[in-house]
Amino acid sequence: IQELEAGKAIGIAEDKKLIMISEAKFQRAFAYFNLVRYFGEFYDLNSDKGVVLRTTFSNEFEAQARNSVKEVYNQIEEDLLFASQNGPIYIDHFYSGSLASKALLAKVYLYEGKYAEASTLADEVIFNDEGYFLEAQYSDIFKNSFNSSEVIFAPFTGPDQEGKTNMQQVSRTTFSQTLKSLADAQVGTDNDGSLATTGSGYDPRFQYAYSSATKGSNSNGKYPFLDNLQSQGNTLYHLRLGEIYLIKAEAEARSQSGDLTIALDNLNEIRTRAGVEPKELSDKATLLEDIRQEKLLELFFENGEGWFDIARYDILGNLEASDVKPTVTSQNQFVLPLPSQVIIGNNALIQNTGY
């Protein structure tokens, strides 16, 4: 980024430079968004516990204190706005183009509490003209891998070692009782679910991932391939259209100028595709909880969205985290501790509270 913006790349057309800078800025924003969610107080714009921002290249050690959460979000916004305006369009889904930048920015706006902006931008992504649309069947997202019509950004995977995604933990990890109970409650009566053969009595998304006929050798239908040299590798779904519908729903429900009916319609688009009964509108609090639960059903085992929602909803006063996850006894647990080697390497850092 630094050298391209300084004009150091000779003989490259200006439009190509803009695309290269846009892709790099998306990657930087994506990295910082994940860093601040894991290690910073991402839910508090007034917190000084963000992460260290570096926007210039350095070839020597430089200890630096953390930037504030707001400063981190400002940098992410700046990068994504640039990438939205200058990024490539009509590209393969494993490249970070303009649409991926808009999708990530809508998510960032939601986290920042900029609900009207998040809702508007989510609409731009949903009603795109680049050929992205919801798969008719939930299972097709994973069968079609990074080429799925609703996958906005996911890495390329292939049979060679370079194309592999490190997924050795999947086969040793199973569903939580919370997810199982929630999936059971979507269809029929409670406690009537079965994972034998193709499954029955559960939310179809849960059945697809974990029933004996569809879970695959890795014990999770979303990631069916074992981590070995012979497999084609699993795709990690960083951004897909199903999530954007739910970002739209939550942003519309939370916005002062929002429409709960529109929020409900976007929620039910996802439920209808999944093959479960649509929700009905009762009140805002119930709708917000329905959206949170739907994100868990739709996106479980994808980037930890269910966990980040628990933290956000707790901070926003919509639930008590301990009621949903009893092992959470303090808001300090909403972020991870800074690794010891990071603190040793940067003596300007202060450990997260409670660790």
Coordinates of C-alpha atoms in Angstrom, one line a residue:
I1 CA 0.0 0.0 0.0
Q2 CA 2.7 2.4 1.1
E3 CA 4.9 2.0 -2.0
L4 CA 2.0 2.0 -4.5
E5 CA 0.5 5.1 -3.0
A6 CA 4.0 6.7 -3.2
G7 CA 4.1 6.0 -6.9
K8 CA 7.0 3.5 -6.6
A9 CA 5.4 1.0 -9.0
I10 CA 6.6 2.1 -12.5
G11 CA 4.8 0.9 -15.6
I12 CA 1.6 -0.2 -13.9
A13 CA -1.6 1.4 -15.1
E14 CA -3.4 3.7 -12.6
D15 CA -6.6 1.7 -12.7
K16 CA -4.6 -1.5 -11.9
K17 CA -2.8 0.3 -9.0
L18 CA -6.2 1.3 -7.5
I19 CA -7.3 -2.3 -7.7
M20 CA -4.2 -3.6 -6.0
I21 CA -4.4 -1.0 -3.3
S22 CA -8.1 -1.7 -2.8
E23 CA -7.5 -5.4 -2.4
A24 CA -4.6 -4.8 0.1
K25 CA -6.7 -2.3 2.1
F26 CA -9.6 -4.8 2.3
Q27 CA -7.2 -7.4 3.7
R28 CA -5.8 -4.9 6.2
A29 CA -9.3 -4.0 7.3
F30 CA -10.4 -7.6 7.5
A31 CA -7.3 -8.4 9.7
Y32 CA -7.9 -5.5 12.0
F33 CA -11.6 -6.2 12.4
N34 CA -10.8 -9.8 13.5
L35 CA -7.9 -8.6 15.8
V36 CA -10.0 -6.1 17.6
R37 CA -12.9 -8.6 18.0
Y38 CA -10.6 -11.2 19.6
F39 CA -8.2 -9.0 21.6
G40 CA -9.8 -5.6 22.0
E41 CA -13.0 -4.3 23.7
F42 CA -14.7 -4.2 20.3
Y43 CA -18.1 -3.6 21.8
D44 CA -17.1 -0.2 23.5
L45 CA -16.3 2.7 21.2
N46 CA -15.1 4.7 24.2
S47 CA -12.5 2.0 25.2
D48 CA -8.8 2.6 25.0
K49 CA -8.2 -1.1 24.7
G50 CA -8.2 -1.6 20.9
V51 CA -5.2 -3.1 19.1
V52 CA -2.0 -1.6 17.8
L53 CA -2.5 0.1 14.5
R54 CA 0.4 0.1 12.0
T55 CA -0.2 1.7 8.6
T56 CA 3.4 2.2 7.5
F57 CA 6.0 -0.4 6.9
S58 CA 8.9 -0.8 9.4
N59 CA 12.0 -3.0 9.2
E60 CA 13.0 -2.4 12.8
F61 CA 11.4 -3.1 16.1
E62 CA 9.1 -0.4 17.5
A63 CA 7.1 -0.8 20.7
Q64 CA 3.8 0.9 20.5
A65 CA 0.8 1.2 22.8
R66 CA -2.7 0.2 21.7
N67 CA -4.9 2.5 19.7
S68 CA -8.4 3.1 21.0
V69 CA -11.3 1.0 19.7
K70 CA -12.7 4.0 17.9
E71 CA -9.3 4.7 16.2
V72 CA -9.2 1.0 15.0
Y73 CA -12.8 1.3 13.6
N74 CA -12.0 4.6 11.9
Q75 CA -9.0 2.9 10.1
I76 CA -11.2 -0.1 9.1
E77 CA -13.9 2.3 7.8
E78 CA -11.3 4.3 5.8
D79 CA -9.8 1.2 4.2
L80 CA -13.2 -0.3 3.3
L81 CA -14.7 2.9 1.9
F82 CA -11.7 3.1 -0.4
A83 CA -12.0 -0.5 -1.4
S84 CA -15.7 -0.2 -1.9
Q85 CA -15.2 2.6 -4.3
N86 CA -12.1 1.3 -6.2
G87 CA -12.2 -2.5 -5.8
P88 CA -12.7 -4.8 -8.7
I89 CA -16.2 -6.1 -9.7
Y90 CA -17.3 -9.3 -11.4
I91 CA -14.5 -11.3 -9.9
D92 CA -14.1 -14.8 -8.5
H93 CA -15.3 -15.2 -4.9
F94 CA -11.9 -15.8 -3.5
Y95 CA -10.8 -12.2 -4.4
S96 CA -11.7 -9.3 -2.3
G97 CA -13.6 -6.9 -4.5
S98 CA -15.9 -4.0 -4.1
L99 CA -18.9 -6.1 -3.0
A100 CA -16.9 -7.9 -0.3
S101 CA -15.7 -4.5 1.0
K102 CA -19.3 -3.3 1.2
A103 CA -20.4 -6.5 2.9
L104 CA -17.7 -6.2 5.6
L105 CA -18.4 -2.5 6.0
A106 CA -22.0 -3.2 6.7
K107 CA -21.0 -5.6 9.4
V108 CA -18.5 -3.1 10.9
Y109 CA -21.3 -0.4 10.9
L110 CA -23.5 -2.8 12.8
Y111 CA -20.8 -3.4 15.4
E112 CA -20.3 0.4 15.7
G113 CA -24.0 1.1 16.2
K114 CA -24.4 2.9 12.9
Y115 CA -27.6 1.0 12.2
A116 CA -29.0 3.2 9.4
E117 CA -25.7 3.0 7.5
A118 CA -25.5 -0.7 8.0
S119 CA -29.0 -1.2 6.8
T120 CA -28.5 0.9 3.6
L121 CA -25.2 -0.8 2.8
A122 CA -26.6 -4.3 3.4
D123 CA -29.3 -3.5 0.8
E124 CA -26.6 -2.6 -1.7
V125 CA -25.0 -6.0 -1.2
I126 CA -28.3 -8.0 -1.2
F127 CA -29.6 -6.3 -4.4
N128 CA -26.2 -6.5 -6.2
D129 CA -25.9 -6.7 -9.9
E130 CA -22.8 -9.0 -9.8
G131 CA -24.8 -12.3 -9.8
Y132 CA -24.6 -13.1 -6.0
F133 CA -27.9 -14.6 -4.7
L134 CA -29.0 -17.0 -2.0
E135 CA -28.6 -20.7 -3.0
A136 CA -31.9 -22.5 -3.3
Q137 CA -30.7 -25.2 -0.9
Y138 CA -28.6 -24.5 2.2
S139 CA -26.5 -27.6 1.4
D140 CA -25.5 -26.1 -2.0
I141 CA -23.4 -23.4 -0.2
F142 CA -21.0 -26.1 1.0
K143 CA -21.3 -28.4 -2.0
N144 CA -20.4 -25.5 -4.3
S145 CA -17.6 -24.4 -2.0
F146 CA -16.0 -21.0 -2.8
N147 CA -17.9 -20.9 -6.1
S148 CA -21.3 -20.8 -4.3
S149 CA -23.6 -18.0 -5.6
E150 CA -23.9 -16.5 -2.2
V151 CA -20.2 -16.7 -1.1
I152 CA -18.9 -13.1 -1.2
F153 CA -15.5 -13.8 0.1
A154 CA -13.9 -17.2 0.8
P155 CA -10.4 -18.5 0.2
F156 CA -9.6 -20.8 -2.8
T157 CA -9.0 -24.4 -1.8
G158 CA -7.5 -27.1 -3.8
P159 CA -5.8 -30.5 -3.5
D160 CA -2.3 -29.2 -3.3
Q161 CA -0.8 -28.2 0.0
E162 CA -0.8 -24.5 -0.8
G163 CA -4.6 -24.6 -1.3
K164 CA -5.3 -26.3 2.0
T165 CA -7.2 -24.7 4.8
N166 CA -6.0 -25.8 8.2
M167 CA -9.1 -27.6 9.6
Q168 CA -7.7 -30.4 11.8
Q169 CA -9.8 -29.3 14.8
V170 CA -13.2 -29.8 13.1
S171 CA -13.3 -33.6 13.5
R172 CA -12.6 -33.2 17.2
T173 CA -15.3 -30.6 17.9
T174 CA -19.1 -31.2 18.0
F175 CA -22.2 -29.2 18.5
S176 CA -23.2 -27.6 21.8
Q177 CA -26.3 -28.6 23.7
T178 CA -27.5 -25.0 23.2
L179 CA -27.3 -25.4 19.4
K180 CA -28.9 -28.8 19.5
S181 CA -31.8 -27.6 21.6
L182 CA -32.4 -24.6 19.4
A183 CA -32.3 -26.7 16.3
D184 CA -34.7 -29.2 17.9
A185 CA -37.2 -26.3 18.7
Q186 CA -37.5 -25.3 15.1
V187 CA -39.3 -28.4 13.9
G188 CA -42.0 -30.4 15.5
T189 CA -41.9 -30.8 19.3
D190 CA -38.9 -30.5 21.6
N191 CA -36.7 -33.6 22.1
D192 CA -38.0 -35.4 19.0
G193 CA -34.9 -34.9 16.9
S194 CA -32.8 -37.7 15.4
L195 CA -29.4 -37.6 13.6
A196 CA -29.8 -41.1 12.2
T197 CA -29.5 -41.4 8.4
T198 CA -30.4 -37.9 7.0
G199 CA -31.9 -36.8 10.3
S200 CA -35.4 -35.7 11.4
G201 CA -37.0 -33.4 13.9
Y202 CA -34.2 -30.8 13.7
D203 CA -33.6 -27.6 11.9
P204 CA -32.4 -28.8 8.4
R205 CA -29.2 -26.8 8.7
F206 CA -28.3 -28.7 11.9
Q207 CA -29.3 -32.0 10.2
Y208 CA -27.1 -31.3 7.2
A209 CA -24.1 -30.7 9.3
Y210 CA -24.4 -33.5 11.8
S211 CA -26.7 -36.3 10.5
S212 CA -24.9 -39.6 9.8
A213 CA -25.6 -39.5 6.1
T214 CA -24.4 -36.0 5.5
K215 CA -21.7 -35.1 8.1
G216 CA -18.9 -36.5 6.0
S217 CA -15.6 -37.9 7.2
N218 CA -14.8 -34.7 9.2
S219 CA -18.0 -35.1 11.3
N220 CA -19.4 -31.8 10.0
G221 CA -21.2 -31.4 6.6
K222 CA -20.0 -27.8 6.3
Y223 CA -16.4 -29.0 6.3
P224 CA -16.6 -32.6 5.0
F225 CA -12.9 -33.2 4.1
L226 CA -10.2 -34.5 6.4
D227 CA -7.0 -32.4 6.6
N228 CA -4.8 -34.6 4.6
L229 CA -2.9 -34.6 1.3
Q230 CA -5.5 -36.5 -0.6
S231 CA -8.5 -34.2 0.1
Q232 CA -9.4 -31.1 -1.9
G233 CA -9.6 -29.0 1.3
N234 CA -12.4 -27.2 3.1
T235 CA -13.6 -23.7 2.4
L236 CA -13.7 -21.1 5.2
Y237 CA -16.7 -18.9 4.6
H238 CA -15.7 -15.4 5.7
L239 CA -18.6 -13.5 4.1
R240 CA -21.7 -14.9 2.5
L241 CA -25.0 -13.4 1.5
G242 CA -27.1 -15.3 4.2
E243 CA -25.3 -13.3 6.9
I244 CA -25.9 -10.0 5.1
Y245 CA -29.7 -10.6 5.3
L246 CA -29.4 -11.0 9.0
I247 CA -27.2 -8.0 9.4
K248 CA -29.9 -6.1 7.5
A249 CA -32.6 -7.5 9.8
E250 CA -30.7 -6.5 13.0
A251 CA -29.7 -3.1 11.7
E252 CA -33.3 -2.3 10.7
A253 CA -34.6 -3.5 14.0
R254 CA -32.2 -1.4 16.0
S255 CA -32.3 1.8 13.9
Q256 CA -34.3 4.7 15.2
S257 CA -35.8 5.1 11.7
G258 CA -36.0 1.3 11.1
D259 CA -39.0 -0.8 10.1
L260 CA -39.6 -4.0 12.1
T261 CA -41.6 -5.5 9.3
I262 CA -38.7 -5.1 6.9
A263 CA -36.4 -6.6 9.6
L264 CA -38.8 -9.5 9.9
D265 CA -39.0 -10.0 6.1
N266 CA -35.2 -10.3 5.9
L267 CA -35.1 -12.8 8.8
N268 CA -37.8 -14.9 7.2
E269 CA -35.9 -14.9 3.8
I270 CA -33.3 -17.0 5.6
R271 CA -35.8 -19.2 7.5
T272 CA -37.8 -19.9 4.3
R273 CA -34.7 -20.9 2.4
A274 CA -33.8 -23.2 5.4
G275 CA -37.2 -24.9 5.2
V276 CA -38.5 -23.8 8.6
E277 CA -41.7 -21.9 9.5
P278 CA -41.4 -18.1 9.3
K279 CA -41.4 -16.0 12.5
E280 CA -44.3 -13.6 13.3
L281 CA -43.8 -10.1 14.6
S282 CA -44.6 -9.5 18.3
D283 CA -42.3 -6.8 19.6
K284 CA -38.8 -5.5 19.0
A285 CA -37.1 -7.4 21.9
T286 CA -38.5 -10.7 20.7
L287 CA -37.5 -9.9 17.1
L288 CA -33.9 -9.1 18.1
E289 CA -33.6 -12.4 20.0
D290 CA -35.1 -14.2 17.0
I291 CA -32.4 -12.7 14.8
R292 CA -29.6 -13.6 17.2
Q293 CA -30.8 -17.2 17.3
E294 CA -31.2 -17.3 13.5
K295 CA -27.6 -16.2 13.1
L296 CA -26.5 -19.1 15.3
L297 CA -28.6 -21.6 13.3
E298 CA -27.4 -20.2 9.9
L299 CA -23.8 -19.6 10.7
F300 CA -22.7 -22.0 13.4
F301 CA -19.1 -23.1 13.1
E302 CA -18.5 -20.1 10.8
N303 CA -16.1 -17.5 12.3
G304 CA -17.7 -17.5 15.8
E305 CA -20.5 -15.1 15.0
G306 CA -22.7 -16.6 17.6
W307 CA -20.2 -15.7 20.3
F308 CA -19.7 -12.1 19.2
D309 CA -23.5 -11.7 19.1
I310 CA -23.7 -12.8 22.8
A311 CA -21.1 -10.2 23.8
R312 CA -22.8 -7.4 21.7
Y313 CA -26.3 -8.3 22.9
D314 CA -25.2 -8.3 26.5
I315 CA -23.5 -4.9 26.2
L316 CA -26.6 -3.5 24.5
G317 CA -28.8 -4.8 27.3
N318 CA -30.7 -7.4 25.2
L319 CA -29.6 -10.4 27.3
E320 CA -27.4 -11.6 30.1
A321 CA -24.5 -13.5 28.6
S322 CA -24.4 -15.9 31.6
D323 CA -28.1 -16.9 30.9
V324 CA -27.0 -18.0 27.4
K325 CA -23.6 -19.3 28.3
P326 CA -23.3 -20.0 32.0
T327 CA -19.5 -20.2 31.9
V328 CA -19.4 -16.5 31.2
T329 CA -19.3 -14.9 34.6
S330 CA -17.7 -11.5 33.7
Q331 CA -17.5 -9.1 30.7
N332 CA -13.7 -9.5 30.9
Q333 CA -14.3 -12.9 29.2
F334 CA -15.7 -11.1 26.1
V335 CA -12.1 -10.7 24.8
L336 CA -9.1 -13.1 24.8
P337 CA -5.9 -12.4 26.8
L338 CA -3.0 -11.0 24.8
P339 CA -0.6 -13.8 24.2
S340 CA 2.5 -13.7 26.5
Q341 CA 4.9 -13.6 23.6
V342 CA 3.1 -10.5 22.3
I343 CA 3.5 -8.7 25.6
I344 CA 7.2 -9.8 25.8
G345 CA 7.7 -8.4 22.3
N346 CA 6.0 -5.1 22.9
N347 CA 6.5 -3.7 26.4
A348 CA 4.1 -0.8 25.7
L349 CA 1.2 -3.2 25.9
I350 CA -1.1 -3.7 28.9
Q351 CA -2.8 -7.0 29.4
N352 CA -6.6 -7.2 29.1
T353 CA -8.5 -6.8 32.3
G354 CA -9.0 -9.9 34.3
Y355 CA -6.1 -11.9 32.8

